[in-house]
Short mmCIF file of C-alpha atoms in Angstrom, two decimals:
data_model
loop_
_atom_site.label_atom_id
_atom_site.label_comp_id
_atom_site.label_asym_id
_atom_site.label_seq_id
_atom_site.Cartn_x
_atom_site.Cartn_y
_atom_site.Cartn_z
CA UNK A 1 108.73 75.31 45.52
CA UNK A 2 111.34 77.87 46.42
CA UNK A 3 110.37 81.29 47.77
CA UNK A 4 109.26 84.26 46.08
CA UNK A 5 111.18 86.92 44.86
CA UNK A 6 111.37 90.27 47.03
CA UNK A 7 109.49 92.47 44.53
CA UNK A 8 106.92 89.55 43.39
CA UNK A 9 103.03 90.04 44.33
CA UNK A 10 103.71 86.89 46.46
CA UNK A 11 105.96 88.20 48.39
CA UNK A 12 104.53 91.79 48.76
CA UNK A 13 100.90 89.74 49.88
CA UNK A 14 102.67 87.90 52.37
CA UNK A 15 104.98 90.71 53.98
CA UNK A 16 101.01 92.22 53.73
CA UNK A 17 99.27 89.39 55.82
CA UNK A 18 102.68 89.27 58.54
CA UNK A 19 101.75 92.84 59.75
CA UNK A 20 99.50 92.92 62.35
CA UNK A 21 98.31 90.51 64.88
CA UNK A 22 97.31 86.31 64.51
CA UNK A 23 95.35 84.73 65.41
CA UNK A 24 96.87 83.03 69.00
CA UNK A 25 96.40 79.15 68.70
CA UNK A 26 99.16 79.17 65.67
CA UNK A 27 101.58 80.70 67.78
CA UNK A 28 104.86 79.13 69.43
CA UNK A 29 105.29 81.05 72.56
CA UNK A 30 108.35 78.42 72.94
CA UNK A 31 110.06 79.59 69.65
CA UNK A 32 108.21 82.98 69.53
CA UNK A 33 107.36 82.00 65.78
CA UNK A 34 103.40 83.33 64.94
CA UNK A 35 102.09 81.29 62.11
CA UNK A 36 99.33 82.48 59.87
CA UNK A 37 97.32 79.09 59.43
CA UNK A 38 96.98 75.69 60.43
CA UNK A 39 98.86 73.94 57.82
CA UNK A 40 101.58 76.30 58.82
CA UNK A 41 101.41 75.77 62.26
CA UNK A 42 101.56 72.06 61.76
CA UNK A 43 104.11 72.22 59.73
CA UNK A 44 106.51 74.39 62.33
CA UNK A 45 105.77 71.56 64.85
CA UNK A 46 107.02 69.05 63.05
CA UNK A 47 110.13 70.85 62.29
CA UNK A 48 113.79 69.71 63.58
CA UNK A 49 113.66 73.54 65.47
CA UNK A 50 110.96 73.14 67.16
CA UNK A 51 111.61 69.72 68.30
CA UNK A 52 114.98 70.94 69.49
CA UNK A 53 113.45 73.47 71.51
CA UNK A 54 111.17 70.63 73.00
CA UNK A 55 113.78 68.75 74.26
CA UNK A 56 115.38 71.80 76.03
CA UNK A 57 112.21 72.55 77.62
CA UNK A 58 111.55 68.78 78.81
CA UNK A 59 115.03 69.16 80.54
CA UNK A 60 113.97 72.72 82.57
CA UNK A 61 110.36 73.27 82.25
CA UNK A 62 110.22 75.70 85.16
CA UNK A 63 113.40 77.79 83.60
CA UNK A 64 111.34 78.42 80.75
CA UNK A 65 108.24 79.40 82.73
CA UNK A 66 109.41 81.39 85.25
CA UNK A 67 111.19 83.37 82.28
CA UNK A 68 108.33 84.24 80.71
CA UNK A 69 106.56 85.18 83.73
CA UNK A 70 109.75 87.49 84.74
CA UNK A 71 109.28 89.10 81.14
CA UNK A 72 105.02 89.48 80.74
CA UNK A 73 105.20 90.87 84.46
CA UNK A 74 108.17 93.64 83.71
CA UNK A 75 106.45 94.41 80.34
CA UNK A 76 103.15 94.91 81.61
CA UNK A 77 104.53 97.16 84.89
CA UNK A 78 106.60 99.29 82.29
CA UNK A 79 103.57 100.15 80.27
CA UNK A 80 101.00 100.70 83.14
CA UNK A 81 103.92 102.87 84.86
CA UNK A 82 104.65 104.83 81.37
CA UNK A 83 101.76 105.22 80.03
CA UNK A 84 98.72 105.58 82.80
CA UNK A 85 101.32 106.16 85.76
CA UNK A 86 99.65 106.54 89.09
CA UNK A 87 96.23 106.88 88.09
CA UNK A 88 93.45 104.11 88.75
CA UNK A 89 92.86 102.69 85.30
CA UNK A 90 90.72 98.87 84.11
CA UNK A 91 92.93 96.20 84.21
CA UNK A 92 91.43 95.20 80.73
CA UNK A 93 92.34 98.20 79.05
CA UNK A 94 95.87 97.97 80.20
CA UNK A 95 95.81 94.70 79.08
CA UNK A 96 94.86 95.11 75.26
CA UNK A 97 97.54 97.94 74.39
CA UNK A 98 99.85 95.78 75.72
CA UNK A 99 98.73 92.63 73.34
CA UNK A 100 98.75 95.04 70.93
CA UNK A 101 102.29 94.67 70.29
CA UNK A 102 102.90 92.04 67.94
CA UNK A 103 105.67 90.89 69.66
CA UNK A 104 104.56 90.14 73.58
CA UNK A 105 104.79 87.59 75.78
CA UNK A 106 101.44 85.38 75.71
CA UNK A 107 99.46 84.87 78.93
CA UNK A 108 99.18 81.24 78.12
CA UNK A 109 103.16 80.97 78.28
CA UNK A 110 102.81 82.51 82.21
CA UNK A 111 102.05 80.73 85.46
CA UNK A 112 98.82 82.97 85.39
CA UNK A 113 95.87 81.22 83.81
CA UNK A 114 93.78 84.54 82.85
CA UNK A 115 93.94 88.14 83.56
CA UNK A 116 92.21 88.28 86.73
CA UNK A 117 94.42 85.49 88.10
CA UNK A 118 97.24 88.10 87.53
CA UNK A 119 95.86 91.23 88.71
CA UNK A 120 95.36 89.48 92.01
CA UNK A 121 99.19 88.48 91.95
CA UNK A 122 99.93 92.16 91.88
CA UNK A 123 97.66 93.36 94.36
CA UNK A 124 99.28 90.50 96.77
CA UNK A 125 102.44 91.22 96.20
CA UNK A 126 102.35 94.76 96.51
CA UNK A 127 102.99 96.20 92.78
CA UNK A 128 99.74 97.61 92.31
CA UNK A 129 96.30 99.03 94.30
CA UNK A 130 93.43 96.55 93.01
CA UNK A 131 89.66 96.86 94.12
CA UNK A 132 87.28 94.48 92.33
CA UNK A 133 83.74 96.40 91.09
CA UNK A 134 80.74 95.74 89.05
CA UNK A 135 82.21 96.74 86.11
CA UNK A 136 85.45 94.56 86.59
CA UNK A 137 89.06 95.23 88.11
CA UNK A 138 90.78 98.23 88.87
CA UNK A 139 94.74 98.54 89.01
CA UNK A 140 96.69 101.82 90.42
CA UNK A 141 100.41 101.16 90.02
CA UNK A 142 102.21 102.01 93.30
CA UNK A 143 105.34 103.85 92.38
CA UNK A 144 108.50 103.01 94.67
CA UNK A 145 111.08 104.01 92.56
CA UNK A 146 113.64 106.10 95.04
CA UNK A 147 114.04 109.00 92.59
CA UNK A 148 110.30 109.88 92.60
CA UNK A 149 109.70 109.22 96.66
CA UNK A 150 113.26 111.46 96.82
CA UNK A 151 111.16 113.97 94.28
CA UNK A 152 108.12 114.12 96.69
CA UNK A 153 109.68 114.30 99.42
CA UNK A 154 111.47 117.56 97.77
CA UNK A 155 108.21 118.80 97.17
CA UNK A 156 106.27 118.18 100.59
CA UNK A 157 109.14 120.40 101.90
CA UNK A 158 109.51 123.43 99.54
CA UNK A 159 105.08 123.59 100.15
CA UNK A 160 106.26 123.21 104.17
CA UNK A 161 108.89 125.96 103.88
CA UNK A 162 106.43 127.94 101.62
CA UNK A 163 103.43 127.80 104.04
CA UNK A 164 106.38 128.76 107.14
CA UNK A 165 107.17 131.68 105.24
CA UNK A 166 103.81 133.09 104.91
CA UNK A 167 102.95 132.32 108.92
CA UNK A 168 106.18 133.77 109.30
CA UNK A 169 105.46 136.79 107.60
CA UNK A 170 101.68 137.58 108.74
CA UNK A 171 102.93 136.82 112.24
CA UNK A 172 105.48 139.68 111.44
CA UNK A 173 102.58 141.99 110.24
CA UNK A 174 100.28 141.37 113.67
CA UNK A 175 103.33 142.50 115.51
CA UNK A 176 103.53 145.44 113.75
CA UNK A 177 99.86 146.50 114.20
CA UNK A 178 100.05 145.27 117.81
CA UNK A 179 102.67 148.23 118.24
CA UNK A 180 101.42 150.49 116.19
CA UNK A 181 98.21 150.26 118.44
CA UNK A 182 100.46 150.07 121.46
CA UNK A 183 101.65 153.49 120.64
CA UNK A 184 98.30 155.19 119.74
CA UNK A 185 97.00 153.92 123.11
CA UNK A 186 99.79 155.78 125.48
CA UNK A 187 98.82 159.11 124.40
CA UNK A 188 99.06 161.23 127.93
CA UNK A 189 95.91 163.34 128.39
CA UNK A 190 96.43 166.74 129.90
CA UNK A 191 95.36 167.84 132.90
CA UNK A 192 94.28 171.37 133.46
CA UNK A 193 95.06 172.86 137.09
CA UNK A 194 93.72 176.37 138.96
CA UNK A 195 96.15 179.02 138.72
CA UNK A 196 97.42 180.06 141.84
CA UNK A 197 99.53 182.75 143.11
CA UNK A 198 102.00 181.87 146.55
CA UNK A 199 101.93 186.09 146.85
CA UNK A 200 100.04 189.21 146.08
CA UNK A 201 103.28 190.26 144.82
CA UNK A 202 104.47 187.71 142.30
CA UNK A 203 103.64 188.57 138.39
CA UNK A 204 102.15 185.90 136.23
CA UNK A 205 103.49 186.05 132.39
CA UNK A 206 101.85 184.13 129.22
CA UNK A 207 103.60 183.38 126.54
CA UNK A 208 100.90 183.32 123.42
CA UNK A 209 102.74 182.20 120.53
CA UNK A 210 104.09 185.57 118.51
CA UNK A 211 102.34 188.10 121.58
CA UNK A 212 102.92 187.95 125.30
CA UNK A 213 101.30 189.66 128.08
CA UNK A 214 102.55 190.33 131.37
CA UNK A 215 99.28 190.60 134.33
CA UNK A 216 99.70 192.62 137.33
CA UNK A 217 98.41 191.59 140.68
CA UNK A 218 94.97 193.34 140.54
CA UNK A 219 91.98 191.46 140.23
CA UNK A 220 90.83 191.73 137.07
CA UNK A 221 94.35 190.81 135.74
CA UNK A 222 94.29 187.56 137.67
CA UNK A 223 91.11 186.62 136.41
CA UNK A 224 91.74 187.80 132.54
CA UNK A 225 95.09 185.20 133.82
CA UNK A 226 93.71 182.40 134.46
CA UNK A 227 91.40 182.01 131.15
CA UNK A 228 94.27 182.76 129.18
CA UNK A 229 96.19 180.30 130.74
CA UNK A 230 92.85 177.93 130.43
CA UNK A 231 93.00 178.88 126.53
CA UNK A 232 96.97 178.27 126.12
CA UNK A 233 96.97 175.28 127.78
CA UNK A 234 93.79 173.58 125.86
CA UNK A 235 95.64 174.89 122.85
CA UNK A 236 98.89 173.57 123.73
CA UNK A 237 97.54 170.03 124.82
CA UNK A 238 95.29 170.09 121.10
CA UNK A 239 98.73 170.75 119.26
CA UNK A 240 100.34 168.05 121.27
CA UNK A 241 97.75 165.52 120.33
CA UNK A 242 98.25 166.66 116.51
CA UNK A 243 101.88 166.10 116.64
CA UNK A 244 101.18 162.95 118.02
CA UNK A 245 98.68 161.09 116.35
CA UNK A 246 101.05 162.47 113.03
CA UNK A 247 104.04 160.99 114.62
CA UNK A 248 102.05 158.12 115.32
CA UNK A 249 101.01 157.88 112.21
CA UNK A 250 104.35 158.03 110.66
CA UNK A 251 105.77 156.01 112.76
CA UNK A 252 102.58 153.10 112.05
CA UNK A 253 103.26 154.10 107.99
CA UNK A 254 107.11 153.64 108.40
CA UNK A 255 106.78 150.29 110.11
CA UNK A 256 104.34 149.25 107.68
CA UNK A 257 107.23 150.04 105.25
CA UNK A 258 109.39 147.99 107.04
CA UNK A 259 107.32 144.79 107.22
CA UNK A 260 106.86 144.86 103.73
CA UNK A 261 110.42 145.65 102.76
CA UNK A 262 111.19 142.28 105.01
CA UNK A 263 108.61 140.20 103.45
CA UNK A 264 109.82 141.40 99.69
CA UNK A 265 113.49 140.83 100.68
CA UNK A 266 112.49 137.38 102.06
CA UNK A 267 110.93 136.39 98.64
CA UNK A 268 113.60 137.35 96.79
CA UNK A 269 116.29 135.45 98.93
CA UNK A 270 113.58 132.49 98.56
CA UNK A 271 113.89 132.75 94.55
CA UNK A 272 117.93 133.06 94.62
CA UNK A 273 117.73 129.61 97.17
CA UNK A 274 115.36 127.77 94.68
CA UNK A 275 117.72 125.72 92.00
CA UNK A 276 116.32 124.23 88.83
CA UNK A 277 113.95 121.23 89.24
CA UNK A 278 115.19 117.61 87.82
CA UNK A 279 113.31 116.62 84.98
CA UNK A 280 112.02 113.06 83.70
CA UNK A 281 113.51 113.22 80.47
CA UNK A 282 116.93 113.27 79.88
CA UNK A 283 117.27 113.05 75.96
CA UNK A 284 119.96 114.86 74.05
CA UNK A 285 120.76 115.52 69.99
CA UNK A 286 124.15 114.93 69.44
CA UNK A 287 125.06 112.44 72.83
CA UNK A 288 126.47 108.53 72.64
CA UNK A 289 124.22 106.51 74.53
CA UNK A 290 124.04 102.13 75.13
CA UNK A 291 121.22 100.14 73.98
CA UNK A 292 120.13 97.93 77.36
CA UNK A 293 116.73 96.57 76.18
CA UNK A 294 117.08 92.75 74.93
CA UNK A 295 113.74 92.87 73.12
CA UNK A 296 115.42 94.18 69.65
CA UNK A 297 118.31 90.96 70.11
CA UNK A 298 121.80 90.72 70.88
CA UNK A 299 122.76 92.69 67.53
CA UNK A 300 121.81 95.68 69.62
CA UNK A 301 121.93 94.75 73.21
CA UNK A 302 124.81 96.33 75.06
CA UNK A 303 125.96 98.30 71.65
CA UNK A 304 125.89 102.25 71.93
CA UNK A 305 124.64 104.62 69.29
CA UNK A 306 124.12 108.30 68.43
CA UNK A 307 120.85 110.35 69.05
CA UNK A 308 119.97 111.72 66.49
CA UNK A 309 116.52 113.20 67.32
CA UNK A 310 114.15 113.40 70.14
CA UNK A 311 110.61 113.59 69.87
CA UNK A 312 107.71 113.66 72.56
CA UNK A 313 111.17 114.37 74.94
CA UNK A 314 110.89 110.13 75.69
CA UNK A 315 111.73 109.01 72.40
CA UNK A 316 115.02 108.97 70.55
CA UNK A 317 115.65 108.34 67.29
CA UNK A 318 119.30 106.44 67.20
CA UNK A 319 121.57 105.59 64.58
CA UNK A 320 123.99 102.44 65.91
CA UNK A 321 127.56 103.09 65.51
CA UNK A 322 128.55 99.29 64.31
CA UNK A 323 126.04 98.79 61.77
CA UNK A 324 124.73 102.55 61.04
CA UNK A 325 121.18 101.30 61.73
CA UNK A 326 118.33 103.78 62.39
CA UNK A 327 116.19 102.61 65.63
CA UNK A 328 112.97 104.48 67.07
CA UNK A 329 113.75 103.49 71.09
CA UNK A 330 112.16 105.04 74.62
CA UNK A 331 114.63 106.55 76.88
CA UNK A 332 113.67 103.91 79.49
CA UNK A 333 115.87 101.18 77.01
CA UNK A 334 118.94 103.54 76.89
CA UNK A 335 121.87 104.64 79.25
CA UNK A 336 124.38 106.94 79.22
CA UNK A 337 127.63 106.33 78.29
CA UNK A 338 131.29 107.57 80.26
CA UNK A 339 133.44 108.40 78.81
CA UNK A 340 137.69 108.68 79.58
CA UNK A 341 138.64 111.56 82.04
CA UNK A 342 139.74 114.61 79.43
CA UNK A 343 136.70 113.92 76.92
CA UNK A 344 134.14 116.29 76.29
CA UNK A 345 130.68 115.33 77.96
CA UNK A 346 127.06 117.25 78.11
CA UNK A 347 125.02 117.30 81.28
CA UNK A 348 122.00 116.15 81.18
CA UNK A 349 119.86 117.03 84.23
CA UNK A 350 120.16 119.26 87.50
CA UNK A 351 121.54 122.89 87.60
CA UNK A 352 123.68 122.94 85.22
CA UNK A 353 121.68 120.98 82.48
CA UNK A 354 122.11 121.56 78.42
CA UNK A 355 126.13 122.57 79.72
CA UNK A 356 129.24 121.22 78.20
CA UNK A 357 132.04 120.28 79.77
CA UNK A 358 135.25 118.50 80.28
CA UNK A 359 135.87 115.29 82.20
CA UNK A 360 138.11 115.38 85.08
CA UNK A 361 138.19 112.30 87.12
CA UNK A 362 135.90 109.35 87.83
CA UNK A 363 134.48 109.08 91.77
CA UNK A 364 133.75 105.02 91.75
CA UNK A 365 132.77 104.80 95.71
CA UNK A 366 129.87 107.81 95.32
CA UNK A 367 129.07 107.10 91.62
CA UNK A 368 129.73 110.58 90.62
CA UNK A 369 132.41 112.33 88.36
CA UNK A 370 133.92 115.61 88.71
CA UNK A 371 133.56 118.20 85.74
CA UNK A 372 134.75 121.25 84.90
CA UNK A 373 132.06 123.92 82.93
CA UNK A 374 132.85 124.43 78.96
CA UNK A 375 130.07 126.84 78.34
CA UNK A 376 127.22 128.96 80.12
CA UNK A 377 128.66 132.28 82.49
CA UNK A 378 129.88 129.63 85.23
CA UNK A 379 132.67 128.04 82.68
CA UNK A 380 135.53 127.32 84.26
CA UNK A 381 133.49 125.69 87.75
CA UNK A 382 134.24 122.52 88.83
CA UNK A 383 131.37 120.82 89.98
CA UNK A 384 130.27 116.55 90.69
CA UNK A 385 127.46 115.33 88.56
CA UNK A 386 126.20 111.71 88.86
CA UNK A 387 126.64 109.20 86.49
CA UNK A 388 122.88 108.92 84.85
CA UNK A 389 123.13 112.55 84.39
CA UNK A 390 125.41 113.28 82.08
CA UNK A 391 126.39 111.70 79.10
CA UNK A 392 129.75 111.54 76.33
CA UNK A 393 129.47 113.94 73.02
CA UNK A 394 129.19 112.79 69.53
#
C-alpha cells in the first residue's frame, strides 16, 4: 500500500502522532530513526539500512560509542552552561529539558549506564561541582572559558581601583582636618607685661584707635598709663584672636574646598578612563554570519546566511543564502564571517560596537584586523578589532 497523500487525514494523523516524544525502546540510537510501535520497530530492524549500519558498527564499536558520548556530554554542558549557568541546580531537572528535545542523544547509546553514573563522571573530571544529598544530586557547572575568567578578572580590578580611590580620598580628607586642627592649635596667647619707665623724664603715648593721648610724668598720669595700656593691649590681643580663628576658619573652609574639588575631579577622570563593557551577545540585523552546528546536517553546516532578526539578544532568526531557508538558531551555533580587505563590515562588541566601517587589512599572527570608522563622531579612526567581534554587511 503506497503512502498517503500530503493533504489526506492519514497523513495529517501521522505528521500528528511524529510530534512529540516516543516512547524509547522503538528507537534506533544507531540510525537515529524513532519508531512509533512495535511492528514498526521490527520492521526497521529488519531493513537492508539498518543492517548496513550493523555491520559498520561490528567493524568499530568503540568509534560509535565514544561518539555518542563526545555528543550527549557537549549537549548536556551547553544547556546546563546556557540555561542555569553557574548556579547549583538538580541534576534531574537538567536532565529532562534536555530529553525534551526530540532529537537527543539517548543515555543508553553512552558509556554511562544511568544519570548518576554520569554526574559522577563530571564531578571527577572536573566539569562540574557535585555534592550528593537526601533529596538527590546537585551539579554547579564550573565555568573556564578564558573570556569570562578574563571578564572577572576585569571586574575584581575596577572594585580594587574603586575601593583605592575612596581610601585614597578619605585619607586626603584626614589630612586636611589634621591641618586645619594644626593651625587652630598654634594660636600665640598674649602676654601682658608692667609698664615701666627707664626715666622720670621719658613720655609714654597710647595710640587708641581714632583718639590718642599723650601722659606726662606725674603720678596720676602713669597710673591712668598703665590701665590704658592694660585695656589696649587686652583689646588688641581679643582682635587678634578674631582675625585668627576667621582666618583660620577660612583657611579650614578653603581647604575643605580643595579636597572636594580633588575628589570631584578624580571621579570625573575615573568616568572618562572607564570604556564600554563587552557584552555576551553579539547579534546583528542585517550581518552574514556561518552556520557551525552539525545538528541541523550538512545542508547547513559550514554554509553562511543573513540575520534577519534577533530576539531574546541569543537568538537569530536566519535566512540561508544557497537555499533561502528560514532557520530559528542560538548565537552559540553561528560565527562571524570576514570578509575581503575594502568591504564594508559592522562591529560587533567593545568600544566601538553598532559602528560601520571599512576593512583595511587582515593581521593573521594576532587574529585581529585593522578598520577604519564609517559612522559615529570618531569616523575616519583606524582602530584593530578581533576577529569574533566584528562581522561582514548584508
Amino acid at each position: 500500500m503506497g503512502k498517503a497523500d500530503f493533504l489526506s487525514p492519514k497523513a495529517i494523523s501521522n505528521r500528528i502522532k511524529a510530534k512529540g516524544l516516543q516512547k524509547l525502546r522503538w528507537y534506533c540510537q544507531m540510525c537515529q530513526k524513532q519508531c512509533r510501535d512495535e511492528n514498526g520497530f521490527k520492521c526497521h530492524c529488519m531493513s537492508e539500512s539498518h543492517q548496513r549500519q550493523l555491520l559498520l558498527a561490528s567493524e568499530n564499536p568503540t568509534k560509535f560509542m565514544d561518539y555518542f558520548s563526545d555528543e550527549f556530554k557537549s549537549d548536556f554542558l551547553e544547556l546546563l552552561r546556557r540555561r542555569f549557568g553557574t548556579k547549583r541546580v538538580h541534576n534531574n531537572i537538567v536532565y529532562n529539558e534536555y530529553i525534551s528535545h526530540r532529537e537527543h542523544i539517548h543515555m543508553n547509546s553512552t558509556q554511562w549506564e544511568t544519570l548518576t553514573d554520569f554526574t559522577k563522571w563530571l564531578g571527577r573530571e572536573g566539569f562540574c561541582k557535585v555534592d550528593e544529598t537526601p533529596k538527590g544530586w546537585y551539579i554547579q557547572y564550573i565555568d573556564r572559558d578564558p573570556e569570562t575568567i578574563r571578564r572577572q578578572e576585569e571586574q575584581a580590578r575596577k572594585k580594587k581601583q574603586e575601593l583605592d580611590d575612596e581610601e585614597r580620598s578619605a585619607r586626603m580628607i584626614e589630612e586636611q582636618v589634621r591641618k586645619g586642627r594644626e593651625g587652630k592649635g598654634t594660636d600665640e596667647t598674649p602676654v601682658y607685661t608692667e609698664l615701666k619707665r627707664e626715666s622720670e623724664e621719658e613720655k609714654v603715648a597710647f595710640n587708641l584707635g581714632a583718639c590718642s593721648s599723650v601722659a606726662g610724668p606725674s603720678k596720676s598720669s602713669s597710673v591712668l598709663g598703665a590701665s590704658a595700656l592694660k585695656a589696649a593691649s587686652s583689646s588688641s590681643s581679643t582682635s587678634v584672636k578674631r582675625k585668627d580663628s576667621s582666618s583660620d576658619s577660612r583657611g579650614g573652609e578653603k581647604k575643605k574646598k580643595s579636597a572636594l574639588e580633588e575628589i570631584i575631579e578624580m571621579e570625573k577622570k575615573k568616568q572618562q578612563q572607564q570604556q564600554p563593557v563587552r557584552t555576551d551577545d553579539w547579534l546583528q540585523p542585517n550581518i552574514i554570519v556561518k552556520v557551525i552546528t552539525k545538528r541541523l546536517g550538512e545542508k547547513y553546516h559550514k554554509k553562511k546566511a543573513v540575520i534577519m532578526e534577533v530576539r531574546d539578544k541569543y537568538t537569530a532568526v536566519v535566512k540561508m543564502i544557497d537555499s533561502g531557508d528560514k532557520l530559528k538558531l542560538d548565537q552559540n551555533h553561528l560565527e562571524t564571517v570576514i570578509p575581503a580587505p575594502g568591504k564594508r563590515v559592522l562591529i560587533l562588541n567593545g568600544p566601538y560596537r553598532d559602528m560601520e566601517a571599512l576593512l583595511e587589512g587582515i593581521d593573521e599572527k594576532h587574529f585581529s584586523a585593522a578598520l577604519t570608522l564609517d559612522s559615529g563622531p570618531q569616523k575616519g579612526k583606524r582602530v584593530d578589532i578581533a576577529y569574533e567581534d566584528f562581522s561582514k554587511l548584508a
